[in-house]
Coordinates of C-alpha atoms in Angstrom, one line a residue:
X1 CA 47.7 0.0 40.9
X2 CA 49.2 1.3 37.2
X3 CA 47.1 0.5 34.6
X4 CA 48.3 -1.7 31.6
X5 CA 47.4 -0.2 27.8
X6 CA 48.5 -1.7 24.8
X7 CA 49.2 0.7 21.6
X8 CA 49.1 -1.3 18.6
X9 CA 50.4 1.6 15.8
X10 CA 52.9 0.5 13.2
X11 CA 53.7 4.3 13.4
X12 CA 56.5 4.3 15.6
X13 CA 57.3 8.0 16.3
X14 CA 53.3 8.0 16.8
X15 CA 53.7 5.2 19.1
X16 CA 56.2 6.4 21.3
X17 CA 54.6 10.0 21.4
X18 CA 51.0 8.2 22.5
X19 CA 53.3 6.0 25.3
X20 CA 54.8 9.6 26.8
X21 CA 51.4 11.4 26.9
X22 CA 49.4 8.4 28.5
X23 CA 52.1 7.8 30.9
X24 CA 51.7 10.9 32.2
X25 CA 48.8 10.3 32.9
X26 CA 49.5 7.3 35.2
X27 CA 49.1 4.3 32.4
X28 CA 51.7 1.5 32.0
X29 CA 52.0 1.3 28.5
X30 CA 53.3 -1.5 25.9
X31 CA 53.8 -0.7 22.4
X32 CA 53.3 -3.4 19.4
X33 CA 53.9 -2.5 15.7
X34 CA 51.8 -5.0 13.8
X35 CA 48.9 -7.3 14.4
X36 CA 50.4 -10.5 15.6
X37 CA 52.6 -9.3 18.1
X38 CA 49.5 -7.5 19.5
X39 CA 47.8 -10.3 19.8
X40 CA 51.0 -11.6 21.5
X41 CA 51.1 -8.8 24.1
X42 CA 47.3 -9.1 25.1
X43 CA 48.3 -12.8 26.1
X44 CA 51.4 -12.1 28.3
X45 CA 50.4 -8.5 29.4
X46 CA 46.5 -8.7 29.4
X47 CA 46.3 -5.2 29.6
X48 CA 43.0 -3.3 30.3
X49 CA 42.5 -1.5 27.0
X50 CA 44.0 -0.7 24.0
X51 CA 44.6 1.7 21.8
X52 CA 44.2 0.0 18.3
X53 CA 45.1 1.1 14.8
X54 CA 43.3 -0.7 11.8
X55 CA 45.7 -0.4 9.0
X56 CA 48.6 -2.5 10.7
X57 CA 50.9 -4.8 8.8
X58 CA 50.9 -9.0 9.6
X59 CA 46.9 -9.0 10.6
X60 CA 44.5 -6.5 10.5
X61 CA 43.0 -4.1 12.9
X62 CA 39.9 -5.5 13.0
X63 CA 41.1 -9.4 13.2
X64 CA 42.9 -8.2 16.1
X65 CA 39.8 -6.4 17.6
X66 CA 37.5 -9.5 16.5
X67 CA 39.8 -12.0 18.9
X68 CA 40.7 -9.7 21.6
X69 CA 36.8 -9.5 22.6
X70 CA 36.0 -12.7 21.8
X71 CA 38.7 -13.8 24.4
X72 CA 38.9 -10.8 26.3
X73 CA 35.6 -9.0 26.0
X74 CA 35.9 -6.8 28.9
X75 CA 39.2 -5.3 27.4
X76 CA 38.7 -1.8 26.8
X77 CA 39.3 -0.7 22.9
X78 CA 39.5 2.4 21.3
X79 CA 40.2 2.5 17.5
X80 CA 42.2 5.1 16.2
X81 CA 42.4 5.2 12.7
X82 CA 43.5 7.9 10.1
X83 CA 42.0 6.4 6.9
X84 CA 38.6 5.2 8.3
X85 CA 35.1 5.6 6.7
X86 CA 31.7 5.3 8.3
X87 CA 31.4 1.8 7.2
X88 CA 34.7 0.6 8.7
X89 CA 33.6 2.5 12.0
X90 CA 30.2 0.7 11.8
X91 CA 31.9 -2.5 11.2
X92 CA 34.4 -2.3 14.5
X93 CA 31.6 -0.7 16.6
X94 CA 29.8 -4.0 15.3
X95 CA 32.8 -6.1 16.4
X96 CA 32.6 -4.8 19.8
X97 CA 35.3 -1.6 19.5
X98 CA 34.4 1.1 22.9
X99 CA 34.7 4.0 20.6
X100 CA 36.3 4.8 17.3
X101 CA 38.6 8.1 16.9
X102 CA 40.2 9.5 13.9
X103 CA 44.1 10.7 13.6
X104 CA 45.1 13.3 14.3
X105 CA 43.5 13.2 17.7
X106 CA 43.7 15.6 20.8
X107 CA 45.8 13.5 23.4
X108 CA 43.6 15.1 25.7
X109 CA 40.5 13.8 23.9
X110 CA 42.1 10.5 23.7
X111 CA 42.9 10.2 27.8
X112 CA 39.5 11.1 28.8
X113 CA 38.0 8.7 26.6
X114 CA 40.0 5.7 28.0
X115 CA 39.0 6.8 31.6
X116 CA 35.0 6.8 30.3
X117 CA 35.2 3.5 29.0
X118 CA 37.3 2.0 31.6
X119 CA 35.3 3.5 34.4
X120 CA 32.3 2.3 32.5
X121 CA 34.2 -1.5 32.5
X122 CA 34.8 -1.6 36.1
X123 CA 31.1 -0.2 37.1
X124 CA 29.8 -3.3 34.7
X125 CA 31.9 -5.8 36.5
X126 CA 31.0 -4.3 39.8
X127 CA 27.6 -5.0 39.3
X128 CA 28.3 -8.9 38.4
X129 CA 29.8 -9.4 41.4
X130 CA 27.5 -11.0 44.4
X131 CA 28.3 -10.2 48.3
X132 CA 28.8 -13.7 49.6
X133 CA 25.8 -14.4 52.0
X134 CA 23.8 -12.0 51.0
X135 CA 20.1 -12.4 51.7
X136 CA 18.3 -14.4 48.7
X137 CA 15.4 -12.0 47.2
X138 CA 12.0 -12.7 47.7
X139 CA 10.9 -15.6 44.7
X140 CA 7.1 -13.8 44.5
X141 CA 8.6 -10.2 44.5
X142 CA 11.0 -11.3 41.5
X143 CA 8.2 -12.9 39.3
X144 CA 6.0 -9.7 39.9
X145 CA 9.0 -7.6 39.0
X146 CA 9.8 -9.5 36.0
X147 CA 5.6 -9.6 35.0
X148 CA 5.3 -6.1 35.7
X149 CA 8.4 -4.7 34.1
X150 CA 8.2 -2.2 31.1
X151 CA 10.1 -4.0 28.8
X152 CA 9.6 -7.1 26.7
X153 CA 11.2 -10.4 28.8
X154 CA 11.3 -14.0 27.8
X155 CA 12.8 -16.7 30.0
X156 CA 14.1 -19.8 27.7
X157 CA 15.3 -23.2 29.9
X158 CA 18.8 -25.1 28.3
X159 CA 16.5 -26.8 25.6
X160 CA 15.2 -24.0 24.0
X161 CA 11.6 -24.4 25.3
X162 CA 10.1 -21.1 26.9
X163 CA 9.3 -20.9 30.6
X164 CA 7.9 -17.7 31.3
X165 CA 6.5 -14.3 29.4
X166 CA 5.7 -11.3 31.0
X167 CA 2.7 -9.2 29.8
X168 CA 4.7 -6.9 27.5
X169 CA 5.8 -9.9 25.4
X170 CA 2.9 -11.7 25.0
X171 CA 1.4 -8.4 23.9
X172 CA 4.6 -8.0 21.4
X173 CA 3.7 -11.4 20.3
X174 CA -0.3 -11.1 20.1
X175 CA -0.2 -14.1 21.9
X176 CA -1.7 -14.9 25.2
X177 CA 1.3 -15.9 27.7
X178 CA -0.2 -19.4 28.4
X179 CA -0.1 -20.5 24.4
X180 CA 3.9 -19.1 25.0
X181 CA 4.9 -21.5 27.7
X182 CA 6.3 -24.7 26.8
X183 CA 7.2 -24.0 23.0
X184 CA 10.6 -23.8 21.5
X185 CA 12.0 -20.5 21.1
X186 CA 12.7 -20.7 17.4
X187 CA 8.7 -21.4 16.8
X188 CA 8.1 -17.7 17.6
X189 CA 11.1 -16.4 15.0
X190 CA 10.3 -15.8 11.2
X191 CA 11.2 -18.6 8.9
X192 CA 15.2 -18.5 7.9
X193 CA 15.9 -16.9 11.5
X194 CA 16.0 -20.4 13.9
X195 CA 19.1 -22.0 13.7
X196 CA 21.9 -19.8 13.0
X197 CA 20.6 -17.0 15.5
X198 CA 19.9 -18.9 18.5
X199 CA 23.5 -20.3 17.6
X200 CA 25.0 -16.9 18.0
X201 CA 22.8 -16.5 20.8
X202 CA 24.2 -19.4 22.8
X203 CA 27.7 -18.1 22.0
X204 CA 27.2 -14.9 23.2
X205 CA 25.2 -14.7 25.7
X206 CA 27.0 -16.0 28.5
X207 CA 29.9 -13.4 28.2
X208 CA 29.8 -10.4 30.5
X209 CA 28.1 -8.2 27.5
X210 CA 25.8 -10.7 26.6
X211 CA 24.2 -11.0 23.4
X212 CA 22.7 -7.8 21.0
X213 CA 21.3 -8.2 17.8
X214 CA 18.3 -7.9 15.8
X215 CA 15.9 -10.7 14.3
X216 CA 12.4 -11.1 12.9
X217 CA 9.5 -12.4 14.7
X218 CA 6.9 -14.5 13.5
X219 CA 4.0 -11.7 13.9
X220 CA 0.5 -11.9 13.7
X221 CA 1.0 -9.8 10.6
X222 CA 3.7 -10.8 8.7
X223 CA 7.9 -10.9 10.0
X224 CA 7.7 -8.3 12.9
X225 CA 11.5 -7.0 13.2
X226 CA 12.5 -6.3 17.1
X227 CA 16.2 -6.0 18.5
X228 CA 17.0 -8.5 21.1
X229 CA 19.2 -8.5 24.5
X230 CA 19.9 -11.9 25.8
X231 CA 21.6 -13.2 28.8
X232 CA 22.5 -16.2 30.4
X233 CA 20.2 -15.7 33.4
X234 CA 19.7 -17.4 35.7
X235 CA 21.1 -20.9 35.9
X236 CA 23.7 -22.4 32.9
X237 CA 22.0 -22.5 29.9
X238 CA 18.9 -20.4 30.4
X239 CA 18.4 -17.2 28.8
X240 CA 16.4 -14.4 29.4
X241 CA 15.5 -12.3 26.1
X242 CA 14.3 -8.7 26.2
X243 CA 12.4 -7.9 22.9
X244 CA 12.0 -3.9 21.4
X245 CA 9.5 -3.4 18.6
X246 CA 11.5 -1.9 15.5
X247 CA 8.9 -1.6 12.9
X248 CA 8.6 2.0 13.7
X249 CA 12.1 2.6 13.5
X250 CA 12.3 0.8 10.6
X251 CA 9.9 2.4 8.5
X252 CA 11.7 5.8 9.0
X253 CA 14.9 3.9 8.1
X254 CA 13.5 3.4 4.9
X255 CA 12.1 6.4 4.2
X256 CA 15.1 8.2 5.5
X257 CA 17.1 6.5 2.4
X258 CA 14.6 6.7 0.0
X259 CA 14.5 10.6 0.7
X260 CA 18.5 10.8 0.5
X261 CA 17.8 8.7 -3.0
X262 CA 15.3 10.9 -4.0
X263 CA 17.6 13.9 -3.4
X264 CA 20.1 12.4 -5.3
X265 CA 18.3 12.0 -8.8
X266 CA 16.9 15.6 -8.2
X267 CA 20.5 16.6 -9.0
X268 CA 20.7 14.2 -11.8
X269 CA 17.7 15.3 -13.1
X270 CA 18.8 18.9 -12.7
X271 CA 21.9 18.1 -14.4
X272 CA 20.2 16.5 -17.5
X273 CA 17.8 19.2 -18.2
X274 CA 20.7 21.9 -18.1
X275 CA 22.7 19.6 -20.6
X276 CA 19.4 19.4 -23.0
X277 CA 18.9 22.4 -23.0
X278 CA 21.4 24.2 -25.5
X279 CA 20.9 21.1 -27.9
X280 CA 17.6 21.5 -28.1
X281 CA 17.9 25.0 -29.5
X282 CA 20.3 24.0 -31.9
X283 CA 18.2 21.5 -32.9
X284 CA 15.2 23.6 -33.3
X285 CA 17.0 26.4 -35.2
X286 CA 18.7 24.3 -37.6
X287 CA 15.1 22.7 -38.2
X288 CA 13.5 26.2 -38.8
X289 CA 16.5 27.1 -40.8
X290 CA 16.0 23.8 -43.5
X291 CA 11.9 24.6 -43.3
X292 CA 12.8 27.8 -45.3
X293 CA 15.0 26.0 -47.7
X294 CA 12.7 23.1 -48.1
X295 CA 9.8 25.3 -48.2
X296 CA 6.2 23.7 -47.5
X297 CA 5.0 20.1 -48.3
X298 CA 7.4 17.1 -49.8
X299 CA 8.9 14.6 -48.1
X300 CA 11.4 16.9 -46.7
X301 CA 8.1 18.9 -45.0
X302 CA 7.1 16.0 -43.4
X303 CA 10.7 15.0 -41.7
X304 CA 10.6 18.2 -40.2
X305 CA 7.1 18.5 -38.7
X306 CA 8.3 15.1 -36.7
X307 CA 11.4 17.2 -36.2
X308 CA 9.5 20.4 -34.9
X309 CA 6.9 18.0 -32.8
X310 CA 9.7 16.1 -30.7
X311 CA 11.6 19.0 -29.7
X312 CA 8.7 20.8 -28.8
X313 CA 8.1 17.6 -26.4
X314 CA 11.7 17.8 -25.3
X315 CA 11.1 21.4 -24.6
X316 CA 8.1 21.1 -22.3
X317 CA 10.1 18.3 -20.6
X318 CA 12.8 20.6 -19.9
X319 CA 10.4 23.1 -19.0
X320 CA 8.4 20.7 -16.6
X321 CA 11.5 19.6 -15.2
X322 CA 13.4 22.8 -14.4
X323 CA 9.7 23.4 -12.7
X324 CA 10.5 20.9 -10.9
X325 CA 13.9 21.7 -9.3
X326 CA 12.6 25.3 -8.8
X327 CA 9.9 23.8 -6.5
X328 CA 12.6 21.4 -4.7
X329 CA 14.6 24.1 -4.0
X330 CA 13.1 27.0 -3.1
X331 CA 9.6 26.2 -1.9
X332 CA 8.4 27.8 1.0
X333 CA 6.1 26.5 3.5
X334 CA 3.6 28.0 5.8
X335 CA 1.5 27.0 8.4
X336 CA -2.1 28.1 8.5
X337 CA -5.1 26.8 10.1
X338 CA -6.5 24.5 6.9
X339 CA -10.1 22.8 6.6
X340 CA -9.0 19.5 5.0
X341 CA -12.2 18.0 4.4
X342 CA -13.3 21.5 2.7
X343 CA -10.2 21.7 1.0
X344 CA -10.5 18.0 -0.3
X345 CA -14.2 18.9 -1.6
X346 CA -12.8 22.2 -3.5
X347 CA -9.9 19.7 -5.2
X348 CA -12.6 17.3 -6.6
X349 CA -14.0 20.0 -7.8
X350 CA -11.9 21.3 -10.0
X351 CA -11.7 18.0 -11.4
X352 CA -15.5 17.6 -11.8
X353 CA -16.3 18.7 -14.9
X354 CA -13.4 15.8 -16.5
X355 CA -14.5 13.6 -14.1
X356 CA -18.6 13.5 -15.4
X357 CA -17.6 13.6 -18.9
X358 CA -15.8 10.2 -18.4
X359 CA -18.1 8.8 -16.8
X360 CA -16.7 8.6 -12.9
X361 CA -18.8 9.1 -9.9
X362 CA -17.2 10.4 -7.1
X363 CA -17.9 8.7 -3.0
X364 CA -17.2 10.2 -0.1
X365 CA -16.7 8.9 3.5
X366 CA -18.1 10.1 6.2
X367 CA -15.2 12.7 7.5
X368 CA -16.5 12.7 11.4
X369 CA -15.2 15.8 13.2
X370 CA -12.0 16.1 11.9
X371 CA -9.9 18.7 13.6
X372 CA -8.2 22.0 12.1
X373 CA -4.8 20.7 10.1
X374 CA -2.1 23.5 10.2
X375 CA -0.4 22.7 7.2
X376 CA 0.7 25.1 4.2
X377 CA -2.9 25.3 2.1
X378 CA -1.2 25.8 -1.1
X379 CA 0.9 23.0 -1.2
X380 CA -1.8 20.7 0.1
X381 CA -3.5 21.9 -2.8
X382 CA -1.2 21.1 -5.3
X383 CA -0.8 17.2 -3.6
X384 CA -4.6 16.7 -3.8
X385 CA -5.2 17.8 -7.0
X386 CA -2.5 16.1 -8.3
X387 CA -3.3 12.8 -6.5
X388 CA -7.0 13.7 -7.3
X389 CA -6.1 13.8 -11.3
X390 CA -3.6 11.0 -11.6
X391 CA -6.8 8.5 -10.0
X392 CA -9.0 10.3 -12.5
X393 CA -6.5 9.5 -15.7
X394 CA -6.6 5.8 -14.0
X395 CA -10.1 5.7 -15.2
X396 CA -10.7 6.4 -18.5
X397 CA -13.9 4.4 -18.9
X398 CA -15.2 5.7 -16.1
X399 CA -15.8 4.0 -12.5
X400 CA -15.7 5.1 -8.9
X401 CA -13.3 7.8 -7.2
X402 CA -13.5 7.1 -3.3
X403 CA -12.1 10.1 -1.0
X404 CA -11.8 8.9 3.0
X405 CA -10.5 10.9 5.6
X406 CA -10.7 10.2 9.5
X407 CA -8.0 10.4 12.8
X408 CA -5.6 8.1 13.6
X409 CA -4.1 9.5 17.3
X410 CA -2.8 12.6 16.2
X411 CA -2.8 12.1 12.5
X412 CA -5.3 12.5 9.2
X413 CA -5.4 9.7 7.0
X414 CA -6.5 10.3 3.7
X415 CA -7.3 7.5 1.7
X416 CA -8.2 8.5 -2.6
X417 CA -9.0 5.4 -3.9
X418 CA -9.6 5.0 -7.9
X419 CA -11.1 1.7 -9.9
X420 CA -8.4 1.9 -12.8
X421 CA -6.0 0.3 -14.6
X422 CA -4.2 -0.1 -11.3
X423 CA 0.1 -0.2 -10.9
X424 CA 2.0 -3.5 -11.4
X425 CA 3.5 -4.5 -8.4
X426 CA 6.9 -4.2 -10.0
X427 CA 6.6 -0.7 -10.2
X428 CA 5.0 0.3 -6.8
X429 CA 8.6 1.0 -5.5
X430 CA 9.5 3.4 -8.4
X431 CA 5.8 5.8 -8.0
X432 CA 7.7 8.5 -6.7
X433 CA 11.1 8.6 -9.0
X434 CA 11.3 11.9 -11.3
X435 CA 11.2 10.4 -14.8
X436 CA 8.8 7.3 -13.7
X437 CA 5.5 7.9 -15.1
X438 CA 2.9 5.4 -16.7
X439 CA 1.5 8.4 -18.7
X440 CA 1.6 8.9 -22.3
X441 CA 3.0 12.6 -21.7
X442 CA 5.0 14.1 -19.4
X443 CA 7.9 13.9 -17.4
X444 CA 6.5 11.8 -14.1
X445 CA 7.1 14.7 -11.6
X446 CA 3.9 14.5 -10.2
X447 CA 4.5 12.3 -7.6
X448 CA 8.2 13.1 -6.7
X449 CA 6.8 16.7 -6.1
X450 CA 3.8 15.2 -4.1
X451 CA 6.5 13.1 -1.8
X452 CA 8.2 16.0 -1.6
X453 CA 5.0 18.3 -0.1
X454 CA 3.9 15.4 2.3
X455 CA 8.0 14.7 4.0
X456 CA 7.9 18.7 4.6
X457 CA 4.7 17.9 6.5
X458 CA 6.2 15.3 7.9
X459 CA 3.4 12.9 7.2
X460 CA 4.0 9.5 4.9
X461 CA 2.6 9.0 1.8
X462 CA 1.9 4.8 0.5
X463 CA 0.4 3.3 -2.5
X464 CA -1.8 0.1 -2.9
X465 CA -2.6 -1.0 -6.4
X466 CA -3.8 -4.0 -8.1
X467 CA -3.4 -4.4 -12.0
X468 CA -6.8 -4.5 -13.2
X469 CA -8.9 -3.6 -10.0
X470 CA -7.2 -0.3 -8.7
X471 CA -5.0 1.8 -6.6
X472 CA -5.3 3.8 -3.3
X473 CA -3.5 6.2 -2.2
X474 CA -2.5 6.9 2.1
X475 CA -1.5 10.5 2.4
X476 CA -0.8 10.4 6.8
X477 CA -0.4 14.0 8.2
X478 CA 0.4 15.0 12.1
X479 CA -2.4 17.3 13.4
X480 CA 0.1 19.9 14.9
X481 CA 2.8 20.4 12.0
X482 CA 3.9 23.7 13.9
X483 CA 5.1 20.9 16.9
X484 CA 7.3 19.2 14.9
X485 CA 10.1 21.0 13.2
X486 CA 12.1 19.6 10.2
X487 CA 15.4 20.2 9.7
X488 CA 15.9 21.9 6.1
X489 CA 19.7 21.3 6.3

């Protein structure tokens, strides 16, 4: 039987070119020029896919994708688009678009990707349908399967109340399955979360693709993000939810963007030091020039001693922050067998002799047997030290500097913990910006170098402070760095 596909392209030469190629290929094609006759055609054709433009005249693209699957969901549809972005192709992936091609496209390219994704279709509805008389499966062997299967499944009756957990989701929920049963649904779902999403829920989830999205969970420790697949299983009304824990994949979400936002004011702050440079020197040399006019002492004297002091501040800024772009760009790591808890000790000591004068004692965990890090020594260095220092200039009237370190898996957590002035909670998120700095002097690289040294590590590195009472600082590092490549790209 020839298969019906809709072109919706307000490009007519394009059009007709498209409905030669794919009719050679053994498709009955229709052609529509703007949105409302395509939504037209998919009523008195209803073809198996179509080939959909976005930026068509009447209604757009994506309206017309939006009500084709919500009435049609198992309609094939393949965007093609030539002035797309990544957040249009997010949004029609989103709205439930097959794939997403940009113009100009291989016909080639564009044949075999219809055949995927309608092979794909007819293997999903293929699998919904039941032989008639087919022997019922075994009640106990189900509930075992379901108990027993590695993934997170909740059964939900018509009035929201839960009927069954298996072990995975009572673990996901730090609950044991018996204090599950019998509650409603939205109970378990972080406040904000209950009524509009099981709404969507019940919309979706009886369709043939059911219902994807993601949600938070009322966890032990706070909202515990998880995606969620639900399906109308197995009477009218019930649904069966499987649950996947995204915190992981969520923290390197964030630190993903923070490192691309990081990246992004090292070029601005490349930028401005290059700019600040030249009128600086101008600056300076036209100071230098009136000191030799003015001679010493006067008023005039004293004007240009501030003069002479804040350029020589600018200067060291420039200096520190060229230092800094230097190190960004070009470092080079190595990996060597390192003694952490050896190198820790020789870090603190370097510090000691500032350290007793103020009035700071130093405690120290018990290490255990930590293992051999292989990590690049110099760099770790420079992060410990640095840390090491900044908790040091925390505590200016003395107080305690606490130095942890222990295994976690296959990591070393370090914890440097200081008694200071602490970090107001405002600023936690800005620690590691180039320019942030709670100093007195200085340009606040510190911290966006030691960010920097720990991502090339791959570890993380967190701050915990309390205004008044203290910070600590989590530097997490794998074991085996030489196992896990990073891409410098």
């Amino acid at each position: 039987m020839t298969r019906a596909i809709l072109l919706v392209e307000d490009n007519r030469p394009l059009s007709e070119a498209l409905a030669e190629a794919l009719s050679q290929e053994g498709y009955r094609c229709f052609q529509a020029f703007d949105g409302e006759e395509a939504l037209a055609a998919v009523a008195r054709e209803a073809p198996v896919a179509l080939v959909l433009d976005l930026n068509i005249p009447v209604i757009h693209g994506l309206e017309v994708l939006r009500r084709v699957k919500a009435e049609r969901p198992d309609t094939v549809v393949v965007v093609l688009t030539g002035h797309g972005s990544d957040q249009t192709a997010l949004q029609a992936m989103q709205w439930g678009a097959d794939d997403y091609l940009t113009k100009p496209v291989r016909l080639a390219r564009l044949a075999e990707c219809l055949e995927t994704h309608l092979a794909r279709a007819a293997g999903c509805r293929a699998a919904d349908d039941r032989t008639p008389g087919a022997e019922a499966p075994d009640p106990a062997h189900l509930a075992r399967v379901f108990d027993e299967a590695p993934a997170a499944l909740v059964h939900v009756d018509a009035t929201g109340a839960v009927r069954a957990v298996n072990r995975w989701a009572a673990r996901l929920l730090a609950q044991p399955p018996a204090d599950l049963l019998g509650r409603d649904i939205g109970a378990l779902l972080a406040p904000g979360h209950e009524a509009p999403w099981l709404g969507a829920v019940r919309r979706e989830a009886g369709g043939p693709r059911g219902y994807e999205g993601e949600l938070s969970l009322d966890g032990p420790g706070g909202p515990l993000p998880v995606s969620v697949v639900a399906t109308e299983r197995p009477d009218a009304g019930h649904l069966i939810f499987s649950l996947r824990d995204l915190t992981r994949q969520k923290a390197l979400e964030k630190r993903f963007f923070e490192s691309k936002r990081l990246s992004s004011l090292g070029r601005v702050v490349e930028g401005v030091a290059h700019e600040v440079r030249n009128p600086l020197l101008s600056i300076g040399g036209f100071a230098r020039k009136l000191r030799e006019v003015a001679g010493e002492g006067g008023r005039e004297g004293v004007y240009l001693d501030v003069i002479f002091a804040e350029v020589e501040r600018l200067e060291q800024m420039v200096r520190d922050i060229e230092e800094y772009v230097q190190f960004s760009k070009h470092r080079k790591l190595s990996c060597e067998a390192v003694d952490l808890a050896g190198l820790l000790r020789d870090c603190a000591a370097a510090l000691g002799e500032r350290s007793g004068r103020l009035g700071i004692h130093t405690q120290w965990g018990d290490f255990g047997d930590l293992p051999t890090l292989y990590a690049d020594p110099a760099l770790l260095t420079e992060l410990f030290v640095g840390l090491l220092d900044n908790a040091v200039e925390a505590m200016p009237d003395g107080g305690v500097l606490k130095i942890q370190c222990q295994m976690a898996d296959n990591w070393v957590v370090t914890r440097v913990q200081d008694t200071g002035v602490g970090i107001p909670e405002k600023d936690l998120a800005e620690v590691f910006d180039p320019f942030f700095t709670s100093k007195t002097s200085g340009a606040g690289l510190g911290l966006a170098k030691a960010y920097l040294i720990v991502e090339d590590h791959s570890g993380t590195i967190d701050f915990d402070s309390r205004v008044g009472e203290g910070t600590t600082c989590t530097v997490t590092l794998p074991i085996e760095r030489r196992r896990m490549p990073r891409s410098r790209g």
